[in-house]
Coordinates of C-alpha atoms (C1' of nucleotides) in Angstrom, one line a residue:
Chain A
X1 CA 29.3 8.2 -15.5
X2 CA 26.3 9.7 -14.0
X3 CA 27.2 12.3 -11.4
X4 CA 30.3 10.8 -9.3
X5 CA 30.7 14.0 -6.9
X6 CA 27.4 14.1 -4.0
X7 CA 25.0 16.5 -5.4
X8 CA 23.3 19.1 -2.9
X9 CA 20.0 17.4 -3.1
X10 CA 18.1 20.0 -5.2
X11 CA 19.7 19.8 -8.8
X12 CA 18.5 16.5 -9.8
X13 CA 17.3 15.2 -12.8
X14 CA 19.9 17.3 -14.3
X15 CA 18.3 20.7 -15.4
X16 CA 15.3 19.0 -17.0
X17 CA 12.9 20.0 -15.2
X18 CA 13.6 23.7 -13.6
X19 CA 11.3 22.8 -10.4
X20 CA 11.9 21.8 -7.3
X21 CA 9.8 18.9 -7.3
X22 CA 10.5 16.5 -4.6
X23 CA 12.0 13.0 -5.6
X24 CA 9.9 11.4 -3.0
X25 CA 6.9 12.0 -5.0
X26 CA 8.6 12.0 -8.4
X27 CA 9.8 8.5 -7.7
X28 CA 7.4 6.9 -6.6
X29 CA 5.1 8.7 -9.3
X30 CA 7.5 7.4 -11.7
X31 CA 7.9 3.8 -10.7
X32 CA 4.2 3.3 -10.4
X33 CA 3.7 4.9 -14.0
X34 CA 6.4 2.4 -15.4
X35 CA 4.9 -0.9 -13.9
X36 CA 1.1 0.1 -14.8
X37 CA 2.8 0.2 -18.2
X38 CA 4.5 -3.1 -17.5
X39 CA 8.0 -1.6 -18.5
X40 CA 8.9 -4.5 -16.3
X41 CA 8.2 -7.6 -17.4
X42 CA 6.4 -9.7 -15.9
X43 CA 8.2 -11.5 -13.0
X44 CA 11.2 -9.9 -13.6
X45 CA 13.2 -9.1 -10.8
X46 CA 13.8 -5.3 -9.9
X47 CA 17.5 -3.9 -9.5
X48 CA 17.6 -1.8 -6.7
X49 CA 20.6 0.0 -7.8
X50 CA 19.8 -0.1 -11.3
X51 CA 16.5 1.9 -11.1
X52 CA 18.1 4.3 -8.8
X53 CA 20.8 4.7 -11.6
X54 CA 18.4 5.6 -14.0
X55 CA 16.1 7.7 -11.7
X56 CA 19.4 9.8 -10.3
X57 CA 18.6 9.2 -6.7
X58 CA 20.0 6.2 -4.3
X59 CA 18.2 3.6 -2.8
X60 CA 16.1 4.8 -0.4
X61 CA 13.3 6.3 -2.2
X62 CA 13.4 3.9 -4.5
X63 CA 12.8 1.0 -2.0
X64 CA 10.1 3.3 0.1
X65 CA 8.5 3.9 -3.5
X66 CA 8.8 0.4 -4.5
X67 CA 7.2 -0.7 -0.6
X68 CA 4.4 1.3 -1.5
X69 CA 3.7 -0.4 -4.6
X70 CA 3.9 -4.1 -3.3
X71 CA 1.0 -2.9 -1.1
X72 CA -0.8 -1.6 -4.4
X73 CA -0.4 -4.9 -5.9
X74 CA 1.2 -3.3 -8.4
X75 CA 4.6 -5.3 -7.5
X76 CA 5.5 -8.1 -5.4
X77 CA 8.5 -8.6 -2.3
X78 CA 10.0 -11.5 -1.4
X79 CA 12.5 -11.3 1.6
X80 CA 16.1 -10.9 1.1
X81 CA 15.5 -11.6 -2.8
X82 CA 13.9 -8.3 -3.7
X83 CA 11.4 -6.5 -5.7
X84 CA 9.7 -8.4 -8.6
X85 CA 7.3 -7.2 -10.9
X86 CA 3.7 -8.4 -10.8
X87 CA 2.6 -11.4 -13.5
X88 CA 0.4 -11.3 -16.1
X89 CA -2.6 -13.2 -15.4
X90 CA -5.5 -14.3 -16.8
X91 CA -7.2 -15.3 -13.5
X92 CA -6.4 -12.4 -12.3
X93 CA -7.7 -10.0 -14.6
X94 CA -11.1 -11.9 -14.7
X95 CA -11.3 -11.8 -10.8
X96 CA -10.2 -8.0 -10.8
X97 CA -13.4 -7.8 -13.4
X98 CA -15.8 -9.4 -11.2
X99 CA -15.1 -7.0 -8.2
X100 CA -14.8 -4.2 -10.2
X101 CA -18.5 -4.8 -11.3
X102 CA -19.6 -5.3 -8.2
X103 CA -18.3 -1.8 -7.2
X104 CA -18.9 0.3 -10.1
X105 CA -22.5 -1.3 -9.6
X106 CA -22.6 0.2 -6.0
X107 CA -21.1 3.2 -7.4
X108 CA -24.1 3.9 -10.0
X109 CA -26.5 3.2 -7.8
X110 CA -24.9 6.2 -5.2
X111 CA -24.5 8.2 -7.6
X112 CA -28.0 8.3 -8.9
X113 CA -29.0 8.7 -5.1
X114 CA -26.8 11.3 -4.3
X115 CA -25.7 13.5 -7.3
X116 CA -27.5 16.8 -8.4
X117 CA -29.8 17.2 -11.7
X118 CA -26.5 19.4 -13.0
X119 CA -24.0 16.8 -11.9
X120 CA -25.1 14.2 -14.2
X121 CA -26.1 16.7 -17.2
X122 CA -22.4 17.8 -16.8
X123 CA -21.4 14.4 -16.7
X124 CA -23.5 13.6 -20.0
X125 CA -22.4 16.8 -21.6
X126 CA -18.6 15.9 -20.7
X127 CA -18.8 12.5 -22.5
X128 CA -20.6 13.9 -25.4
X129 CA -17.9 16.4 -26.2
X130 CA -14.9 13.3 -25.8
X131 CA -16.9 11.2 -28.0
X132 CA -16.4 14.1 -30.7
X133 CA -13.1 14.5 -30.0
X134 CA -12.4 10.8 -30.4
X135 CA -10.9 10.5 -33.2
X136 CA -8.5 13.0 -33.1
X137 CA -7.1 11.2 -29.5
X138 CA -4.6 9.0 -29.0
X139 CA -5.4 5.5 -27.4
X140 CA -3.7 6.3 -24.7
X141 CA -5.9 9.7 -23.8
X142 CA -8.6 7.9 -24.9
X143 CA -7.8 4.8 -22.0
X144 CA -7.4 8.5 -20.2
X145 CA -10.7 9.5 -20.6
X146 CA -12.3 5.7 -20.3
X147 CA -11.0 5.8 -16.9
X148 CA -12.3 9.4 -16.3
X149 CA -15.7 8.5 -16.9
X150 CA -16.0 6.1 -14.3
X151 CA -14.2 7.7 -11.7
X152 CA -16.3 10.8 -12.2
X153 CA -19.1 8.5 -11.3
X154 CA -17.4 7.3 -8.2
X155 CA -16.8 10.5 -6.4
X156 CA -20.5 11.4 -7.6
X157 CA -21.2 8.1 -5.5
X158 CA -20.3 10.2 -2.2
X159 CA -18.0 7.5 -0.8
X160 CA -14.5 8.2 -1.3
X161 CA -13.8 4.6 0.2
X162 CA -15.6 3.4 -2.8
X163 CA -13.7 5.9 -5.4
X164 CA -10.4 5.2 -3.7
X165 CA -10.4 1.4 -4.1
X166 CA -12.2 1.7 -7.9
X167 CA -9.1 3.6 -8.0
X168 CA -6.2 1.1 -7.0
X169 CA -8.3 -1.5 -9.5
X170 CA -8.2 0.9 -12.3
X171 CA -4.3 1.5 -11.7
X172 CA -3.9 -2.9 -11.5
X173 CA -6.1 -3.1 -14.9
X174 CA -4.7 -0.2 -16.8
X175 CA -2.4 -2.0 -19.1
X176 CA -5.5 -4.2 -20.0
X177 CA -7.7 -1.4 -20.5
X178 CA -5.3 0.3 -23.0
X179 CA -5.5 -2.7 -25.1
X180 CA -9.2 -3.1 -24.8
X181 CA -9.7 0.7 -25.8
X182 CA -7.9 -0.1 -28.9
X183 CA -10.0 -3.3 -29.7
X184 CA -12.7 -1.5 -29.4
X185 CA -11.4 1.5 -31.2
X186 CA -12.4 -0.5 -34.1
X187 CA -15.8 -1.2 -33.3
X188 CA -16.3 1.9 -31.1
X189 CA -18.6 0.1 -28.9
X190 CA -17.5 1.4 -25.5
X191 CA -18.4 4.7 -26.5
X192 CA -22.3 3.9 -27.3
X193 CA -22.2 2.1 -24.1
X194 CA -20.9 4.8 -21.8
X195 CA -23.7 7.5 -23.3
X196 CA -26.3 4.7 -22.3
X197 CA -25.1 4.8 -18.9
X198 CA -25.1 7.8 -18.6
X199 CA -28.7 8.5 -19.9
X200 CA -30.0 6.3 -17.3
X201 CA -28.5 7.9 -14.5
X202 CA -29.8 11.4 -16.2
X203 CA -33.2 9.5 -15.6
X204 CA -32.7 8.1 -12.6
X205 CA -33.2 4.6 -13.4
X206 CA -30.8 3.5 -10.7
X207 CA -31.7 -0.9 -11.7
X208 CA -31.5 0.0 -15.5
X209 CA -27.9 1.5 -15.0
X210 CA -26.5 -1.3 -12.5
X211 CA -27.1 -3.7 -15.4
X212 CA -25.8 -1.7 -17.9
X213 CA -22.6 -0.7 -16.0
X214 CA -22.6 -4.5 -15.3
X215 CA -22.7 -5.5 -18.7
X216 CA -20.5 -2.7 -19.6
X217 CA -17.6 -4.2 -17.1
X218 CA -18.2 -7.8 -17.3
X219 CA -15.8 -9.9 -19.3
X220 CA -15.5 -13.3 -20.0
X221 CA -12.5 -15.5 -19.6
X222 CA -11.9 -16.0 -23.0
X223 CA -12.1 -12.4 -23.8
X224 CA -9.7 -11.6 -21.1
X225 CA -7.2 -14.6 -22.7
X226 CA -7.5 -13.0 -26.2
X227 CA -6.2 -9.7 -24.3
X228 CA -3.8 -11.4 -22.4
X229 CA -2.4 -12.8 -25.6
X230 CA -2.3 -9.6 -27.4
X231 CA -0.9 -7.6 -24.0
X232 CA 2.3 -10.4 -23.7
X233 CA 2.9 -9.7 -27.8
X234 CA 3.5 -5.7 -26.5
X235 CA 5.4 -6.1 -23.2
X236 CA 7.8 -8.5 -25.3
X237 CA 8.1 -6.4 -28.6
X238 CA 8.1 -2.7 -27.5
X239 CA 12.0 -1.4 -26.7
X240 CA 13.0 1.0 -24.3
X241 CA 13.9 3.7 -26.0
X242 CA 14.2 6.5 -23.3
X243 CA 18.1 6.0 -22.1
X244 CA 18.6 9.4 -20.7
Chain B
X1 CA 20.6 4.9 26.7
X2 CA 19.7 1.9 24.1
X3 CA 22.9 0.7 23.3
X4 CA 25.3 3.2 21.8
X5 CA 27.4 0.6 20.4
X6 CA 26.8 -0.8 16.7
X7 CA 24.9 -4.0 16.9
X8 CA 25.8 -6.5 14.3
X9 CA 22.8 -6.9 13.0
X10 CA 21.3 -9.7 15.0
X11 CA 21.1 -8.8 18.5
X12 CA 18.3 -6.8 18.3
X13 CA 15.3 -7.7 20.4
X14 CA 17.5 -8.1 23.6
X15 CA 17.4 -11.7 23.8
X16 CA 13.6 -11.8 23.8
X17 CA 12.9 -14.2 20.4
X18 CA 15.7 -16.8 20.4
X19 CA 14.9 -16.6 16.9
X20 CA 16.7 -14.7 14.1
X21 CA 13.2 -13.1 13.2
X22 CA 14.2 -10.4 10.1
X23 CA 13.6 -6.8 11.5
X24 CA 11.8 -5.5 8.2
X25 CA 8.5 -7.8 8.4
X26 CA 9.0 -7.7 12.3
X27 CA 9.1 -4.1 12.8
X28 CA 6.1 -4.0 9.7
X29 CA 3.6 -6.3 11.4
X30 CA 4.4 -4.3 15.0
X31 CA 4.0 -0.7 13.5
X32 CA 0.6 -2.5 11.5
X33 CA -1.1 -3.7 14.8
X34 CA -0.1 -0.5 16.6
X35 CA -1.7 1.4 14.1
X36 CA -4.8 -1.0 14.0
X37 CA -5.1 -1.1 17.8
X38 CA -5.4 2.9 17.8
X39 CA -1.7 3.2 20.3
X40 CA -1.3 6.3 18.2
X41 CA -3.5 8.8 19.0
X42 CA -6.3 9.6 16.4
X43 CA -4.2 12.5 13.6
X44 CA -1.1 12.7 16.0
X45 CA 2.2 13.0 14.2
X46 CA 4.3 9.6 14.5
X47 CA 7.7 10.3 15.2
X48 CA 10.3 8.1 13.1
X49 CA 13.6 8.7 15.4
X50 CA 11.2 7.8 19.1
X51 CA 9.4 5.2 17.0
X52 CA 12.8 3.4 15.7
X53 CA 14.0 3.5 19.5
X54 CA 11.6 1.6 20.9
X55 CA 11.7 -0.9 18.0
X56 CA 15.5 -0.6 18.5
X57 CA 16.3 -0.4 14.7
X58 CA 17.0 2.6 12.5
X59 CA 14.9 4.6 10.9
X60 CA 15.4 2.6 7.1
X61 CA 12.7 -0.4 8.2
X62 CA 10.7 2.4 10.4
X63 CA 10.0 4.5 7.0
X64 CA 9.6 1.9 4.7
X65 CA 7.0 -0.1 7.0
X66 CA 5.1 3.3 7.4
X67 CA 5.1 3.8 3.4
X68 CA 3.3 0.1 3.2
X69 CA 0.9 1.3 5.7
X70 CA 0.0 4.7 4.2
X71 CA -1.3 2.9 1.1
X72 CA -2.8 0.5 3.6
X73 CA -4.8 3.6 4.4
X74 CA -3.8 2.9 8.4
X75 CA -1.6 6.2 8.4
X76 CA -1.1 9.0 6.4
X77 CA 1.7 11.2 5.1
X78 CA 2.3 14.8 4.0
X79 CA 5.6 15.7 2.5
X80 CA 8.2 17.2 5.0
X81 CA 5.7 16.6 7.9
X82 CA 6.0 13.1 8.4
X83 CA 3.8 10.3 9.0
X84 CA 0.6 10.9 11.4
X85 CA -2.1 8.0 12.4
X86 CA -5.1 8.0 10.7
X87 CA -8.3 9.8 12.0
X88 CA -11.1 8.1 13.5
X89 CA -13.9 9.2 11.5
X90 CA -17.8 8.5 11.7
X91 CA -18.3 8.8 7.9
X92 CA -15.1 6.4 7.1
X93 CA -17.0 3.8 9.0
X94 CA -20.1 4.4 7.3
X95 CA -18.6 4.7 3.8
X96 CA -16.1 1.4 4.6
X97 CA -19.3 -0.4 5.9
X98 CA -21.0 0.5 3.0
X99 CA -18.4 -1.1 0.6
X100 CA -17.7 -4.4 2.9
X101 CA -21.5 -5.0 2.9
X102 CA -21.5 -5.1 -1.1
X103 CA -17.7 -7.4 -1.6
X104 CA -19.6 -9.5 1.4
X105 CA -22.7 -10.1 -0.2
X106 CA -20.5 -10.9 -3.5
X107 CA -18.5 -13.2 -1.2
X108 CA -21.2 -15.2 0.0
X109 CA -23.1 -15.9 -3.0
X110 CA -19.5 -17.0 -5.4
X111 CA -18.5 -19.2 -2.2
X112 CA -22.2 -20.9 -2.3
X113 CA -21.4 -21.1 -5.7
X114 CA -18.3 -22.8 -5.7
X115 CA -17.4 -24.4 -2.4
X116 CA -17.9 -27.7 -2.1
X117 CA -20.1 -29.3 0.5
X118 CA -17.5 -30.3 2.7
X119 CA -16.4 -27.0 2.9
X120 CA -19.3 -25.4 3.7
X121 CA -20.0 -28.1 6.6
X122 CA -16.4 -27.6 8.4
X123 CA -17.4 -23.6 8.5
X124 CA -20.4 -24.5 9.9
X125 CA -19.0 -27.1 12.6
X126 CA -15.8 -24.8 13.3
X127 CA -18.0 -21.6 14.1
X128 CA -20.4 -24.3 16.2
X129 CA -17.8 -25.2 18.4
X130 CA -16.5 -21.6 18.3
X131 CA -20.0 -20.6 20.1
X132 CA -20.0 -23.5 22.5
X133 CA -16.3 -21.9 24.0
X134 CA -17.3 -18.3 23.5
X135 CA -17.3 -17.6 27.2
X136 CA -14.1 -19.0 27.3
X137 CA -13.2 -16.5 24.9
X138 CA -11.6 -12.8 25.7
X139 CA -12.4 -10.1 23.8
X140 CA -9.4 -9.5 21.4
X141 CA -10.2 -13.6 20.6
X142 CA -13.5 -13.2 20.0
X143 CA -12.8 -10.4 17.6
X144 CA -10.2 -12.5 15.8
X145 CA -12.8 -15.4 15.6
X146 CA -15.5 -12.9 14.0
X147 CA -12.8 -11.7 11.3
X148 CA -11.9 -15.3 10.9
X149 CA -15.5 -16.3 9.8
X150 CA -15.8 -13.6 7.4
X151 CA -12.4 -14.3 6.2
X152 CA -12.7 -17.9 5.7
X153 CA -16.0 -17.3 3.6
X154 CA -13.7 -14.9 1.5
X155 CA -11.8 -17.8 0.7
X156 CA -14.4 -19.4 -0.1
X157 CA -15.3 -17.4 -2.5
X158 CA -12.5 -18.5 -5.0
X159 CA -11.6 -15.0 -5.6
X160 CA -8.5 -14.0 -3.8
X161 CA -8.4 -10.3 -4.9
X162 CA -12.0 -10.4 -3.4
X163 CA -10.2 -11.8 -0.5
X164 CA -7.5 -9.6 -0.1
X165 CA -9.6 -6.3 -0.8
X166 CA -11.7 -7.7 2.7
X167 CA -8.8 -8.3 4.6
X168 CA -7.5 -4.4 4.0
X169 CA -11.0 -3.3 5.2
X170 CA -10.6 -5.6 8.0
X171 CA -7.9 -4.3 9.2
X172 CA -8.9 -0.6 9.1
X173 CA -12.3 -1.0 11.2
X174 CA -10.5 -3.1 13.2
X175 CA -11.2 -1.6 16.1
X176 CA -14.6 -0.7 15.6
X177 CA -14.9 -4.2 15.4
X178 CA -13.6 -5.0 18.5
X179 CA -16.3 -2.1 20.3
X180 CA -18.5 -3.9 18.7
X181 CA -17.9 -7.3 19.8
X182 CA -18.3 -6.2 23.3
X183 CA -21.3 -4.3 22.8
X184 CA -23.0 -7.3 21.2
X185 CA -21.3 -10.2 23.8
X186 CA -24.1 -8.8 26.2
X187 CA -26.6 -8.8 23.7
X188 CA -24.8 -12.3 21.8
X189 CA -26.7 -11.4 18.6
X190 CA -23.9 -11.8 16.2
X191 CA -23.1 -15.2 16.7
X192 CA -26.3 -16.6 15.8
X193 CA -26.2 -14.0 13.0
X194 CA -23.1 -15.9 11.7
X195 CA -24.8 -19.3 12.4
X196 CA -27.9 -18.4 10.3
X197 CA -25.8 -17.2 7.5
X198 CA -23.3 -20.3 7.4
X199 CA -27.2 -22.4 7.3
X200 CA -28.1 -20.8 4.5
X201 CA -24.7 -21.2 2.8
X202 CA -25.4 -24.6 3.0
X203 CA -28.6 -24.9 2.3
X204 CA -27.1 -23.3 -1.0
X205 CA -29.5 -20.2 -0.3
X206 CA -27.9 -17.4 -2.4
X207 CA -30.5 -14.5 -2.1
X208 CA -31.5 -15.4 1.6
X209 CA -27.4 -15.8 2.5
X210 CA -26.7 -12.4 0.8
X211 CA -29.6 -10.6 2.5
X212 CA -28.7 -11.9 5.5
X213 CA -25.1 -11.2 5.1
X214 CA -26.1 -7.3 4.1
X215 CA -28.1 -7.0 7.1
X216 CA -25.7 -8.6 9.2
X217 CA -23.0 -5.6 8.3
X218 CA -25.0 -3.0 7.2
X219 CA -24.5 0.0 10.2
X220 CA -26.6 2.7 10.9
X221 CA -25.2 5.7 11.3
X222 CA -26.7 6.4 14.9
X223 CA -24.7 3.0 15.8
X224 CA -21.1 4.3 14.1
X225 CA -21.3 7.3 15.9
X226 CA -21.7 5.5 19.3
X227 CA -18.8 3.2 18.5
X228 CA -16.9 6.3 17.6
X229 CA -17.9 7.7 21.1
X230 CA -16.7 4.8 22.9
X231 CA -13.8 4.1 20.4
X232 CA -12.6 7.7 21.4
X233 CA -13.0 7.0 25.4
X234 CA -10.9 4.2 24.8
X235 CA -8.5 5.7 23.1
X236 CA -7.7 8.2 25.5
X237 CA -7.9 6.5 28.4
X238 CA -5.5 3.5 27.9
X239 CA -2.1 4.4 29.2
X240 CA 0.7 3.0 27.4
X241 CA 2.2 0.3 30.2
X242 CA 4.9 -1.2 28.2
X243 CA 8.0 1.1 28.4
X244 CA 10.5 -1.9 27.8
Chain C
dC1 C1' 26.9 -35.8 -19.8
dC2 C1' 24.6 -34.5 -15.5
dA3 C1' 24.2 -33.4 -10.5
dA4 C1' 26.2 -31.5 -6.4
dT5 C1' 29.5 -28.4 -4.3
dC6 C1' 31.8 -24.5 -3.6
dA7 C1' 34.2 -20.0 -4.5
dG8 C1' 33.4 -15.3 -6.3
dA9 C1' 30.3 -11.7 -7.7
dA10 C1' 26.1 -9.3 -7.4
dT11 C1' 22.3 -7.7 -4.7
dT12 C1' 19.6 -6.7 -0.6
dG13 C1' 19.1 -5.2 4.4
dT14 C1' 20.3 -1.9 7.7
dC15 C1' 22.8 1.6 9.6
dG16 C1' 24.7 6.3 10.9
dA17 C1' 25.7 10.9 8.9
dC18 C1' 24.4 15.2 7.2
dA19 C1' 21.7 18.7 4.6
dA20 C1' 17.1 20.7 4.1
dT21 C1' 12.9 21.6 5.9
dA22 C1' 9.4 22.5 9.4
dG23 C1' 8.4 23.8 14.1
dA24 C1' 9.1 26.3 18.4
dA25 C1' 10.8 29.8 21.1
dA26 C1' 12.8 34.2 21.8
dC27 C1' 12.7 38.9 20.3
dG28 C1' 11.2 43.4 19.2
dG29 C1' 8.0 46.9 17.3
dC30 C1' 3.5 48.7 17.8
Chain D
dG1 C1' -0.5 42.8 25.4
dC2 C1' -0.4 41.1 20.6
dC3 C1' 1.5 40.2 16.0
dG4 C1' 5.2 39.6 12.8
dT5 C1' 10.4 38.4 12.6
dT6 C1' 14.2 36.0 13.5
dT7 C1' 16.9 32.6 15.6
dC8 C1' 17.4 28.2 17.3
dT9 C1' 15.9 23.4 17.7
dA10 C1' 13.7 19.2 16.3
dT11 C1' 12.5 16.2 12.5
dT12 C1' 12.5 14.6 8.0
dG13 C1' 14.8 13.4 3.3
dT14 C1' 18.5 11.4 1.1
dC15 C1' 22.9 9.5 0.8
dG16 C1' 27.0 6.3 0.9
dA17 C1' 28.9 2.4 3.5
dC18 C1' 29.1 -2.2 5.0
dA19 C1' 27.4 -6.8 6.5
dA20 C1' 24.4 -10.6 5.3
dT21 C1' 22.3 -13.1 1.9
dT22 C1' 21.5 -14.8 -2.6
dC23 C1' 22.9 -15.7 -7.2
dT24 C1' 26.2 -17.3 -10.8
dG25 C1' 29.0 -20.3 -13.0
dA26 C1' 33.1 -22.9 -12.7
dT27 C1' 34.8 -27.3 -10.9
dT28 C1' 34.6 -31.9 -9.6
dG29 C1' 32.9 -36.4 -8.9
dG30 C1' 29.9 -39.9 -10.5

DNA sequence: CCAATCAGAATTGTCGACAATAGAAACGGC
DNA sequence: GCCGTTTCTATTGTCGACAATTCTGATTGG
């Protein structure tokens, strides 16, 4: 099955997508996507020749892809055993937490120093038109549109270095953050408290919005457990249902 | 030239290391401190055919060591063009300053917070007797010992993604660092910078061992553009001496 | 019944080959 | 003499092949 005769390069992906799109990029887009969603389980060993099956390409981009990723912690190597996907830790998450406060804090603070009068309003007026919206999104455009908000902050921050590693973070907690958006969902905290941050960068109150972005990230180790709990329950019930 | 025949896999090296050292991490760690050492020229294309000669391996290791260090942020890459170092930038040094100073600060006060005494005593009597041999000291090891101290507070700190996200800016301002060193080995500020910090560490001084640790990093811009000006000399003056 | 050993199978590491693309040089029109 | 083509060359992108290593699980001895 699958394609026995060596295609020309170009029509991969078998007529699905009438683009040439390169399967550098494509793969490695792909990959990434699956292991933010933890298609692999945790600590699962990759097959090399398996995920090239399914992707339609050979090994090569798949292990360049899949290099890429170990050094975005989103997947770990071992020598001569392979590609193994990253675990699903408490300590972890809570540690990824506490840096990620510490930046988004920095971030505020640059922001409020840096961005224009109409940078923030659009900023405030963005929010306020997803918060109406909300209910008609699904959770994940909604963990879409959580992670927006503060990487629209970042790049208001003026330091890219700062955006690009808020960044990588975002892409290691994602999986986390879906499940938290949906806690939430219920009790549509987040929400109030992005509007709040938000106002107090409007009025430049650069201490005010440091402890409420703080506050905002901060979570505490049994918090984090009762999401690990819940994200373990997913990875290990939900099917893969896309064969082909 | 370079050994038409096909090697069995071993023999690569020429004899050099006696030891069956795998090619992947080798030929990754060798491309890394290349890259960190600036022996690519600043935005000049790195190419993978004259680059996999010299390592004498093929081009599979070459590209998938460059993919790791394009997320490193060490080199970049643009479809079809290849891989090219990274620039050497004033306002990357500024901006990466500006992030270390905040995950240093964050650093210092966890690792006052949770090392033990004994700890904080050997990184005070290890950088001690670092100072006593610091004349003995070249350069490139008084570098490594500077990295080292920041490092090992890091550790400290009980929060390896902390850690690790200190290490990747490490290795990217590298050789600013380095400029640095020599700049201040006439002046020998830093040391007793580091000594007044690992004090206060000790003396369980949060607030003074953060503020002394921000000022400590924290660059003016005046200063990163005069490293950049040296850096730059540097660069282009140093003749590549090893041809095999 | 369990632990250690040892084939056989599966998987990774690296290579050379070739097509596709980008880059450089030659060419010609103006 | 300069700018846009066109051809030719250099370089990258991807592939399949094979050796080296690890994994599996069957076998044997205790």
């Amino acid at each position: 099955m699958l394609r026995p005769t060596r295609q020309t390069n170009q029509g991969n992906s078998a007529a699905l997508s009438s683009k040439p799109i390169k399967t550098g990029p494509r793969v490695y887009e792909e990959i990434r996507r699956m292991a933010m969603d933890y298609r692999f389980k945790p600590n699962e060993r990759i097959n090399e020749v398996a995920l090239a099956a399914r992707l339609n390409v050979s090994r090569s981009p798949i292990r360049e892809a899949l290099q890429r990723l170990v050094t975005e912690e989103l997947i770990t190597f071992q020598t001569n055993r392979g590609f193994f996907c990253r675990g699903f830790d408490v300590d972890e998450i809570v540690n990824l937490s506490d840096v990620r406060a510490v930046l988004e804090e920095r971030s505020v603070r640059l922001a409020i120093q840096r961005a224009s009068d109409e940078e923030l309003a659009a900023l405030v007026d963005w929010w306020t038109l997803t918060m109406a919206r909300a209910d008609s999104f699904s959770s994940t455009e909604l963990t879409a549109r959580d992670e927006e908000f503060h990487i629209r902050i970042a790049r208001l921050s003026g330091n890219p270095e700062l955006a690009r590693m808020l960044e990588g973070i975002n892409t290691r907690i994602h999986f986390v953050r879906k499940i938290e958006v949906e806690k939430h969902r219920r009790l549509s905290t987040t929400y109030t408290e992005h509007s709040e941050i938000a106002r107090a960068m409007v009025a430049r109150d650069a201490d005010g919005a440091a402890r409420l972005m703080h506050d905002h990230i901060a979570i505490s180790v049994a918090d984090a457990m009762s999401t690990v709990r819940e994200g373990l329950a997913r990875i290990y019930v939900d099917v893969d249902v896309d064969q082909i």
